[in-house]
Structures are given as structure tokens and as C-alpha cells.
PDB file of C-alpha atoms in Angstrom:
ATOM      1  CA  UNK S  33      -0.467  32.736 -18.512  1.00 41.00           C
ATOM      2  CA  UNK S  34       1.560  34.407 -21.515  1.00 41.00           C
ATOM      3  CA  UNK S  35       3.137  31.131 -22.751  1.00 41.00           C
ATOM      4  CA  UNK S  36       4.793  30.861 -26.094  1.00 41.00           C
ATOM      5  CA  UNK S  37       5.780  27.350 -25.824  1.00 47.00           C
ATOM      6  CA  UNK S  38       3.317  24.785 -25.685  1.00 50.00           C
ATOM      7  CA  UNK S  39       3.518  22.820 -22.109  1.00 56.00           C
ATOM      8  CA  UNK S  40       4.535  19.443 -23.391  1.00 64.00           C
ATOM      9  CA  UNK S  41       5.185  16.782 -21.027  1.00 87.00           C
ATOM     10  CA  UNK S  42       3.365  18.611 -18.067  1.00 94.00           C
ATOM     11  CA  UNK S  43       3.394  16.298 -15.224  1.00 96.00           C
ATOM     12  CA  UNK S  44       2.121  16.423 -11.132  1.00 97.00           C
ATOM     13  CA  UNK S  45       4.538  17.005  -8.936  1.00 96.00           C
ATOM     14  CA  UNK S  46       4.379  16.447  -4.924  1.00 96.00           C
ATOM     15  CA  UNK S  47       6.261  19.155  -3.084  1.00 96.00           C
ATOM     16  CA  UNK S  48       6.765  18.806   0.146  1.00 95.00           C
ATOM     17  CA  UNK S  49       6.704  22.175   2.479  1.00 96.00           C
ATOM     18  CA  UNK S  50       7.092  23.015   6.265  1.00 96.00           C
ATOM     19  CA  UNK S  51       4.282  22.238   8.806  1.00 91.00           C
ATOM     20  CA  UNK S  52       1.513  25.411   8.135  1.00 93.00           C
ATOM     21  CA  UNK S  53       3.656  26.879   5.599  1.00 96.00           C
ATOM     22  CA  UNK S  54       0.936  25.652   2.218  1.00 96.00           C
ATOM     23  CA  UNK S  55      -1.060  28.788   1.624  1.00 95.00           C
ATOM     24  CA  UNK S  56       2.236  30.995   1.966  1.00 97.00           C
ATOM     25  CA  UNK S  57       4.487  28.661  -0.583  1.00 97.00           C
ATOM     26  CA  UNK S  58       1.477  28.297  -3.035  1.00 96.00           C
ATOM     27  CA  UNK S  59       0.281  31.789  -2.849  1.00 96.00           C
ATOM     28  CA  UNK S  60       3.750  33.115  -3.430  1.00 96.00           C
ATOM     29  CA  UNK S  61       3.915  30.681  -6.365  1.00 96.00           C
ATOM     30  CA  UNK S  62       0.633  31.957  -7.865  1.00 94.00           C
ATOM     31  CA  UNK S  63       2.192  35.393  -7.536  1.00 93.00           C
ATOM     32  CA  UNK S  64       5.427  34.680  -9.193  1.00 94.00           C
ATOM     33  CA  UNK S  65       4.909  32.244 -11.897  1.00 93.00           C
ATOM     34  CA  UNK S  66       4.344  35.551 -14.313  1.00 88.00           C
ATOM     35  CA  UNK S  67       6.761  38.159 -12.695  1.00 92.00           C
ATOM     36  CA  UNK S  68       9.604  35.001 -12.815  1.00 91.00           C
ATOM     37  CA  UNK S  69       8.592  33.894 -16.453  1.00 90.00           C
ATOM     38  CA  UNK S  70       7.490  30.499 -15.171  1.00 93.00           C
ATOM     39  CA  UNK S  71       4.460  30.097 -17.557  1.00 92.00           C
ATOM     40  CA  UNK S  72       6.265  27.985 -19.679  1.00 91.00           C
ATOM     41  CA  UNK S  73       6.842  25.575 -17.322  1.00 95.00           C
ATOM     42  CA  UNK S  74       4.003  25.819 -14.411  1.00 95.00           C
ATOM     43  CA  UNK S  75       0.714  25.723 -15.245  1.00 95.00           C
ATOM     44  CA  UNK S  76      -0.840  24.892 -12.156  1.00 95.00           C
ATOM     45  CA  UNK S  77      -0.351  24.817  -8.128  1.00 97.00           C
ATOM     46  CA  UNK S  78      -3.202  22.980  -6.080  1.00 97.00           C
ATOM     47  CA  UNK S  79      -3.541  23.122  -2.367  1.00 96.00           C
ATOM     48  CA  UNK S  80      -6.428  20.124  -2.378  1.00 95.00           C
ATOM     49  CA  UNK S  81      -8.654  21.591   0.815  1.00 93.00           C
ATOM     50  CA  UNK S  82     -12.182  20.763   2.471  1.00 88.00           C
ATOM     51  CA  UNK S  83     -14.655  23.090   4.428  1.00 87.00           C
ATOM     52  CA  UNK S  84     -15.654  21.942   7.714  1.00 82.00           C
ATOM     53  CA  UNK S  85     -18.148  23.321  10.403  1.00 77.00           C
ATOM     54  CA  UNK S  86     -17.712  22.868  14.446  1.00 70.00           C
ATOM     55  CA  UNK S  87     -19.950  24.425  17.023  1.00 63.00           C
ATOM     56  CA  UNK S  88     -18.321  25.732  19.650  1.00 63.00           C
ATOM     57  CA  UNK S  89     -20.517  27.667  22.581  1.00 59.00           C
ATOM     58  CA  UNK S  90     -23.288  26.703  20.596  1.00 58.00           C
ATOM     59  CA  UNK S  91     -21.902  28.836  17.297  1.00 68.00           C
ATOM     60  CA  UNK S  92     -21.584  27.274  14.236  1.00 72.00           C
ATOM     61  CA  UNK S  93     -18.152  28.246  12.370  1.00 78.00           C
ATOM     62  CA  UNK S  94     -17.039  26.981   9.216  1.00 83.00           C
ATOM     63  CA  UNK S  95     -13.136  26.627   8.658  1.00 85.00           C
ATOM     64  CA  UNK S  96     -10.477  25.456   5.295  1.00 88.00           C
ATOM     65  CA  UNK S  97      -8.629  22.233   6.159  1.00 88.00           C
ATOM     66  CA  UNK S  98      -5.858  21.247   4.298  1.00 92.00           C
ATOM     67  CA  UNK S  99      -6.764  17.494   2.679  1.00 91.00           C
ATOM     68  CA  UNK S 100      -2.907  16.903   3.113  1.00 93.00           C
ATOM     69  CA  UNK S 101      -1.288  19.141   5.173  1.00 94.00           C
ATOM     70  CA  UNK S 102       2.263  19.599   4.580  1.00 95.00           C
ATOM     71  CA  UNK S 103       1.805  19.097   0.756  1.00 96.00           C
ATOM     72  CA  UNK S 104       1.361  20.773  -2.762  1.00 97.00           C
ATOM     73  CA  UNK S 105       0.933  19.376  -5.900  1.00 97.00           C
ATOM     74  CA  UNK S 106       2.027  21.017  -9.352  1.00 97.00           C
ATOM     75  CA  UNK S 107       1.357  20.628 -12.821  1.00 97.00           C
ATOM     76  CA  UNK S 108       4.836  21.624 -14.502  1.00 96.00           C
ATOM     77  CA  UNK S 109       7.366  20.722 -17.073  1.00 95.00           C
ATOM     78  CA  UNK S 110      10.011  19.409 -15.218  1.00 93.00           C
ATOM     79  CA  UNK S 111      12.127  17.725 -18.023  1.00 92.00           C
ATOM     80  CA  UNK S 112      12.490  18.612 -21.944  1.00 90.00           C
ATOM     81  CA  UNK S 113      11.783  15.967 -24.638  1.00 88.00           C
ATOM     82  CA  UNK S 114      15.517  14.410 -23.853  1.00 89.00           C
ATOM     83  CA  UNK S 115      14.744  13.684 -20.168  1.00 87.00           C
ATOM     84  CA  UNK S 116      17.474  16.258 -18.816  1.00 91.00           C
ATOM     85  CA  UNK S 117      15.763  17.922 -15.885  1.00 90.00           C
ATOM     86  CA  UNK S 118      15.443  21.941 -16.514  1.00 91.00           C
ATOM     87  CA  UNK S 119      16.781  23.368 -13.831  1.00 91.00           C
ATOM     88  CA  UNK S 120      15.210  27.149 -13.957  1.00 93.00           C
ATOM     89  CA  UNK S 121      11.679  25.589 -12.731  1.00 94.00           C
ATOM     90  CA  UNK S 122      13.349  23.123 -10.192  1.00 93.00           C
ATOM     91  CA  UNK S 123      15.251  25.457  -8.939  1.00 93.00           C
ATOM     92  CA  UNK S 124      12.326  28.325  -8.807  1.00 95.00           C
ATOM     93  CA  UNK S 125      10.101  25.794  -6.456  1.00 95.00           C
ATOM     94  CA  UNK S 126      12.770  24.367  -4.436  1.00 94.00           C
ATOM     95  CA  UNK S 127      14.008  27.851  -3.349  1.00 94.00           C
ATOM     96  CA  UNK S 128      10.608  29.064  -1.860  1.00 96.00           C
ATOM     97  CA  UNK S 129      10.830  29.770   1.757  1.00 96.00           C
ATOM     98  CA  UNK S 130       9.101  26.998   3.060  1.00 96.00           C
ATOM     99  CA  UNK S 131       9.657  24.301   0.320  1.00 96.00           C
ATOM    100  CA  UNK S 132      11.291  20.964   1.568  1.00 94.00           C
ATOM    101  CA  UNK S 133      11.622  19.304  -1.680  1.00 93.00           C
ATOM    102  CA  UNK S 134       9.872  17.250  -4.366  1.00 93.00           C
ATOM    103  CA  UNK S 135       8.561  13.996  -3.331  1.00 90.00           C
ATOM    104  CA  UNK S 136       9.705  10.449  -4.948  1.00 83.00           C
ATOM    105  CA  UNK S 137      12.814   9.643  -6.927  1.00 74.00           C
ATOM    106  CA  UNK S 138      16.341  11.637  -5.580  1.00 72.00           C
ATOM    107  CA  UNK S 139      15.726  15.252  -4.536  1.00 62.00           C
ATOM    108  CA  UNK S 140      17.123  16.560  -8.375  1.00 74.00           C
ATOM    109  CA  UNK S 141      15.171  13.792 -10.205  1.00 86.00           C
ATOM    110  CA  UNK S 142      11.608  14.416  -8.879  1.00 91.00           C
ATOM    111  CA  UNK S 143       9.532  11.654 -10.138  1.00 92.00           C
ATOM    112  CA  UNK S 144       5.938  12.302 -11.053  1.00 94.00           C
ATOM    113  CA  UNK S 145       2.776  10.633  -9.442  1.00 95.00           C
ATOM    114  CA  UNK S 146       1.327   8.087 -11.221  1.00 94.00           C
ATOM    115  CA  UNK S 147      -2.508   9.317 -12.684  1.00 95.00           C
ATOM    116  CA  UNK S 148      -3.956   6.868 -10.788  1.00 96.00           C
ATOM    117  CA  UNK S 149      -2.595   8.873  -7.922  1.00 95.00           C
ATOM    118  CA  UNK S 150      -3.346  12.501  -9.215  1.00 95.00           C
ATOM    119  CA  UNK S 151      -7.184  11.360 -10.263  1.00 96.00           C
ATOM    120  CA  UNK S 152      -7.718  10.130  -6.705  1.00 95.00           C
ATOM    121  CA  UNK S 153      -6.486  13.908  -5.788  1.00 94.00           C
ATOM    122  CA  UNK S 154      -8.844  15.721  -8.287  1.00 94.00           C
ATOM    123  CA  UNK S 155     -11.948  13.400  -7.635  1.00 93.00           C
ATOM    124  CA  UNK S 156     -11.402  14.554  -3.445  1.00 92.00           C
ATOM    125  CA  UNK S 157     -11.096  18.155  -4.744  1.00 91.00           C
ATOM    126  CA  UNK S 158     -14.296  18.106  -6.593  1.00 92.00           C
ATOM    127  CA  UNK S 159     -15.935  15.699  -3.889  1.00 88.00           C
ATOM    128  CA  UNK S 160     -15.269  18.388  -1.391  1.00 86.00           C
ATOM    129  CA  UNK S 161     -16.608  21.727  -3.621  1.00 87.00           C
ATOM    130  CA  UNK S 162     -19.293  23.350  -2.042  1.00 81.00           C
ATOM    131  CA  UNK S 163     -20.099  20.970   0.525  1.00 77.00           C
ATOM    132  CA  UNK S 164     -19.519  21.124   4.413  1.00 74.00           C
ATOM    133  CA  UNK S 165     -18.143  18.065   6.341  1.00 73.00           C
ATOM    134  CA  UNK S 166     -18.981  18.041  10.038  1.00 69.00           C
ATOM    135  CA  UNK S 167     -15.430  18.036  12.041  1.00 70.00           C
ATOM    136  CA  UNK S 168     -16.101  15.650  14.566  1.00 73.00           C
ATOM    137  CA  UNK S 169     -17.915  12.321  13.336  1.00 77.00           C
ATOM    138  CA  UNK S 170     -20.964  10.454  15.484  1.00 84.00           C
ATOM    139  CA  UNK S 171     -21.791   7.372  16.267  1.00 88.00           C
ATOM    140  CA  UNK S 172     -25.007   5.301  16.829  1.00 92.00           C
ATOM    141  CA  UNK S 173     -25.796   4.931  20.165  1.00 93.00           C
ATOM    142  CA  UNK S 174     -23.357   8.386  21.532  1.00 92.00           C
ATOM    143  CA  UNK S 175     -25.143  10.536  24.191  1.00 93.00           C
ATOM    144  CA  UNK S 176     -24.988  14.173  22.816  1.00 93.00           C
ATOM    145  CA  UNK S 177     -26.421  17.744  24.168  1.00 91.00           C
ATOM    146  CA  UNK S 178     -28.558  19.575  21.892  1.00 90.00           C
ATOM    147  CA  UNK S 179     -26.770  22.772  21.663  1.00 87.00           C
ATOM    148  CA  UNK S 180     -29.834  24.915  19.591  1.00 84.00           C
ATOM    149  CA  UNK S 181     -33.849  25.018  18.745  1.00 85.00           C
ATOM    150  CA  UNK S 182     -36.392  24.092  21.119  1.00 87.00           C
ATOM    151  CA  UNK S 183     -35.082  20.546  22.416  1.00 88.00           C
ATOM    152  CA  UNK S 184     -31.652  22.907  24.115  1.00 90.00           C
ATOM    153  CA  UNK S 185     -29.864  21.377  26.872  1.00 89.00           C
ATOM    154  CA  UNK S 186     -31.371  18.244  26.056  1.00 91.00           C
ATOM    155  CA  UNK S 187     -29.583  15.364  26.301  1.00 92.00           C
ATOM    156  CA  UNK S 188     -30.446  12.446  24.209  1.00 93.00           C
ATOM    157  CA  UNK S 189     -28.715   9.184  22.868  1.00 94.00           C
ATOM    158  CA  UNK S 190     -28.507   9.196  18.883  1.00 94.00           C
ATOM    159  CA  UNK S 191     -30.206   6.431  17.046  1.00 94.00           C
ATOM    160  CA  UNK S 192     -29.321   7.005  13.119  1.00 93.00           C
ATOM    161  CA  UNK S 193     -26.531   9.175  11.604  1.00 90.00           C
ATOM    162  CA  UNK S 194     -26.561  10.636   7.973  1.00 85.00           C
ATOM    163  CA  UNK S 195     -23.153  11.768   7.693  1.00 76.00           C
ATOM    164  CA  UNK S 196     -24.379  12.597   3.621  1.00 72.00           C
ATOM    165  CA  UNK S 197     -26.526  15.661   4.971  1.00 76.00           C
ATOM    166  CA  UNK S 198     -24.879  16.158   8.137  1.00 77.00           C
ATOM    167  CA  UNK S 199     -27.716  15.023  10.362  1.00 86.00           C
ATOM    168  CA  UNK S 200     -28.914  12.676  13.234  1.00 91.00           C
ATOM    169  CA  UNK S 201     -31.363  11.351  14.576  1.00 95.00           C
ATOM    170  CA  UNK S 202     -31.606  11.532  18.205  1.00 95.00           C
ATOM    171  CA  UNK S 203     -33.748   9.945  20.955  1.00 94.00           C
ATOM    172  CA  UNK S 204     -34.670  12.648  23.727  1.00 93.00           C
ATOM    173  CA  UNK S 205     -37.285  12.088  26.891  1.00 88.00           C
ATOM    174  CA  UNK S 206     -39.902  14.317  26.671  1.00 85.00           C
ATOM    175  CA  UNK S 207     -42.344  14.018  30.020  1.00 83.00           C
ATOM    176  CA  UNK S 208     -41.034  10.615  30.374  1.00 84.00           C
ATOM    177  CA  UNK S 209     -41.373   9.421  26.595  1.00 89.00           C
ATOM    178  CA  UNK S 210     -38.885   9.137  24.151  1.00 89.00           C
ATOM    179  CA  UNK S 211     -39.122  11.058  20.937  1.00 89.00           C
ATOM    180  CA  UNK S 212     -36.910  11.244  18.048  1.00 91.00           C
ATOM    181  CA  UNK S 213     -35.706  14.690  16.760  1.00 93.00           C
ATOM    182  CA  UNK S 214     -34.085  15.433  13.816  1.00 93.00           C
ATOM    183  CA  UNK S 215     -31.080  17.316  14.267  1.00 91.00           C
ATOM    184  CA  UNK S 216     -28.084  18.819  12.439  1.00 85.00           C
ATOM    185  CA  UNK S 217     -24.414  18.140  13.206  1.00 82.00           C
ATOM    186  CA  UNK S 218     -23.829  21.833  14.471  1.00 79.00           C
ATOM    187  CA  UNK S 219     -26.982  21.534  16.904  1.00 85.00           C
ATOM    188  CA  UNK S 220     -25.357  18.999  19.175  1.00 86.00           C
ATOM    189  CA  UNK S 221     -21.847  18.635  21.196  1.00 85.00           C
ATOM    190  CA  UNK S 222     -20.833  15.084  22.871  1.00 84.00           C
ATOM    191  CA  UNK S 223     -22.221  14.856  26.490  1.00 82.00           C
ATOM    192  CA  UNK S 224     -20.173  15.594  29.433  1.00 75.00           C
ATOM    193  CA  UNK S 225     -19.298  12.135  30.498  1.00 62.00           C
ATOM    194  CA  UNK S 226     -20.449  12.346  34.377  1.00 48.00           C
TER     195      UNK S 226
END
């Protein structure tokens, strides 16, 4: 950022976009913020996101989801030290294809979240770095397939879940005795309900 003002009275902003339209408003934003001398008023555009795995025909894939789909949030200087709003950086975010408007107060006084709001933001941001959340959840007591290792095609009932590392514990007859195995998310898919 080539600023040569100092970014006083930087506040989060919620801005609103179309349906699937995040990545596309926030990477144009990243792009322009320099070639549109926004740098003085912008400092930051967050896109708060989480990686999750599925197993589908028994291989694992790992995709982004959006923590709040339909929603940015940016640092910026919205107002100067009188309280007038500055139009150039309203007016650079609100005409992005894809932008709907600023959430809270009326659509040319956008009112900033509260920081009770924006640290309960951050904390899910850094809660989410470098870890994988399952995307579908289990329950105690569930039937499930084992999808992978030795146990596959079992089908077993589960009998603890540790949603923290992503595995279960699952209850499978072996020659007419139950055993437990110890199983990741990604090795198991809900049983067909006969």
C-alpha cells in the first residue's frame, strides 16, 4: 500500500454482494485498491472462509466455504475527522459489479460493526486456519459404512464422536463380536437406510 496519509478512523464495514459473487467483488477489490488510489482509504478486504473435507465414492476432497456467504467485510476510512462521509471510497465499493450495498445505518451512511462484532469475525478466521472441518456432522448412535482400510463395506453403529480431530469411534461385528474401530470422518458415509 503506497499511503501518504495515515488511515485514521479505519473502521469494518459489512458489504453485502450477490449470491456466489464474494471471491469476484473481493478479488477485484484487491486488484484495484492501488491502480484506483484507494490506499488511503482501504486497508483491508476479508472474505472470512473455512476448509472442509467430504468423501464422495470413497475420495476424500477438501473444498473453501464461505463462513458467510453473501458477505465481505472491510477495513476502510469511510468518514473524515468531521463525520461527512467521503464519497470517492463509497462510491469505489458500491459500484463493483456484484456489490449490493453496505450493511446497517441508510445505504449512504454505512454504519460500522461494533468490535465486539468484528473480534467474533477474526477469532472464526483464525479458529478455522489450517484446520479441516468434516462437512457433514455425526451423531452417537448413527449407522455408517466404512468407506476405506480394512473394515470396507462394513457397516457399524458409532459409539463416540471427536468432532476436535475429526474421528469416531465405531462399533462393527466381526465373526459375530463387536469391535470398536477407530475411524476418520472421510472413512465413513451414512448407511443406506433399508
Amino acid at each position: 500500500m503506497t499511503s501518504t496519509h495515515s488511515l485514521a478512523g479505519l473502521h469494518w464495514y459489512a458489504v453485502h454482494t450477490l449470491s456466489n459473487m464474494e471471491g469476484k467483488v473481493k478479488r477485484y477489490l484487491d486488484k484495484f485498491i492501488e491502480v484506483e488510489e484507494m490506499g488511503d482509504y482501504i486497508e483491508e478486504v476479508l472474505m472470512p472462509t473455512e476448509v472442509v473435507t467430504e468423501v464422495k465414492n470413497g475420495k476424500k476432497s477438501q473444498k473453501t466455504r464461505k463462513l458467510y456467504p453473501g458477505y465481505l467485510y472491510i477495513r476502510m476510512r469511510m468518514y473524515d475527522e468531521y463525520g461527512k462521509l467521503l464519497h470517492k471510497p463509497w462510491y469505489f465499493v458500491k459500484s463493483i459489479q456484484g456489490v449490493i450495498g453496505f450493511l446497517g445505518g441508510e445505504d449512504d451512511r454505512p454504519t460500522p460493526l461494533k468490535q465486539s462484532e468484528v473480534n467474533t469475525i477474526l477469532d472464526q478466521v483464525k479458529a478455522a486456519e489450517g484446520v479441516e472441518k468434516p462437512k457433514v456432522v455425526y451423531e452417537v448412535g448413527e449407522e455408517v459404512k466404512i468407506t476405506d482400510g480394512p473394515f470396507l463395506n462394513l457397516i457399524g453403529k458409532i459409539d463416540e464422536v471427536d468432532p476436535e480431530r475429526g474421528r469416531l469411534k465405531v462399533s462393527v461385528s466381526i465373526f459375530g463380536r463387536f469391535t470398536p474401530v477407530d475411524l476418520e470422518y472421510w472413512q465413513v458415509e451414512r448407511a443406506e437406510e433399508s
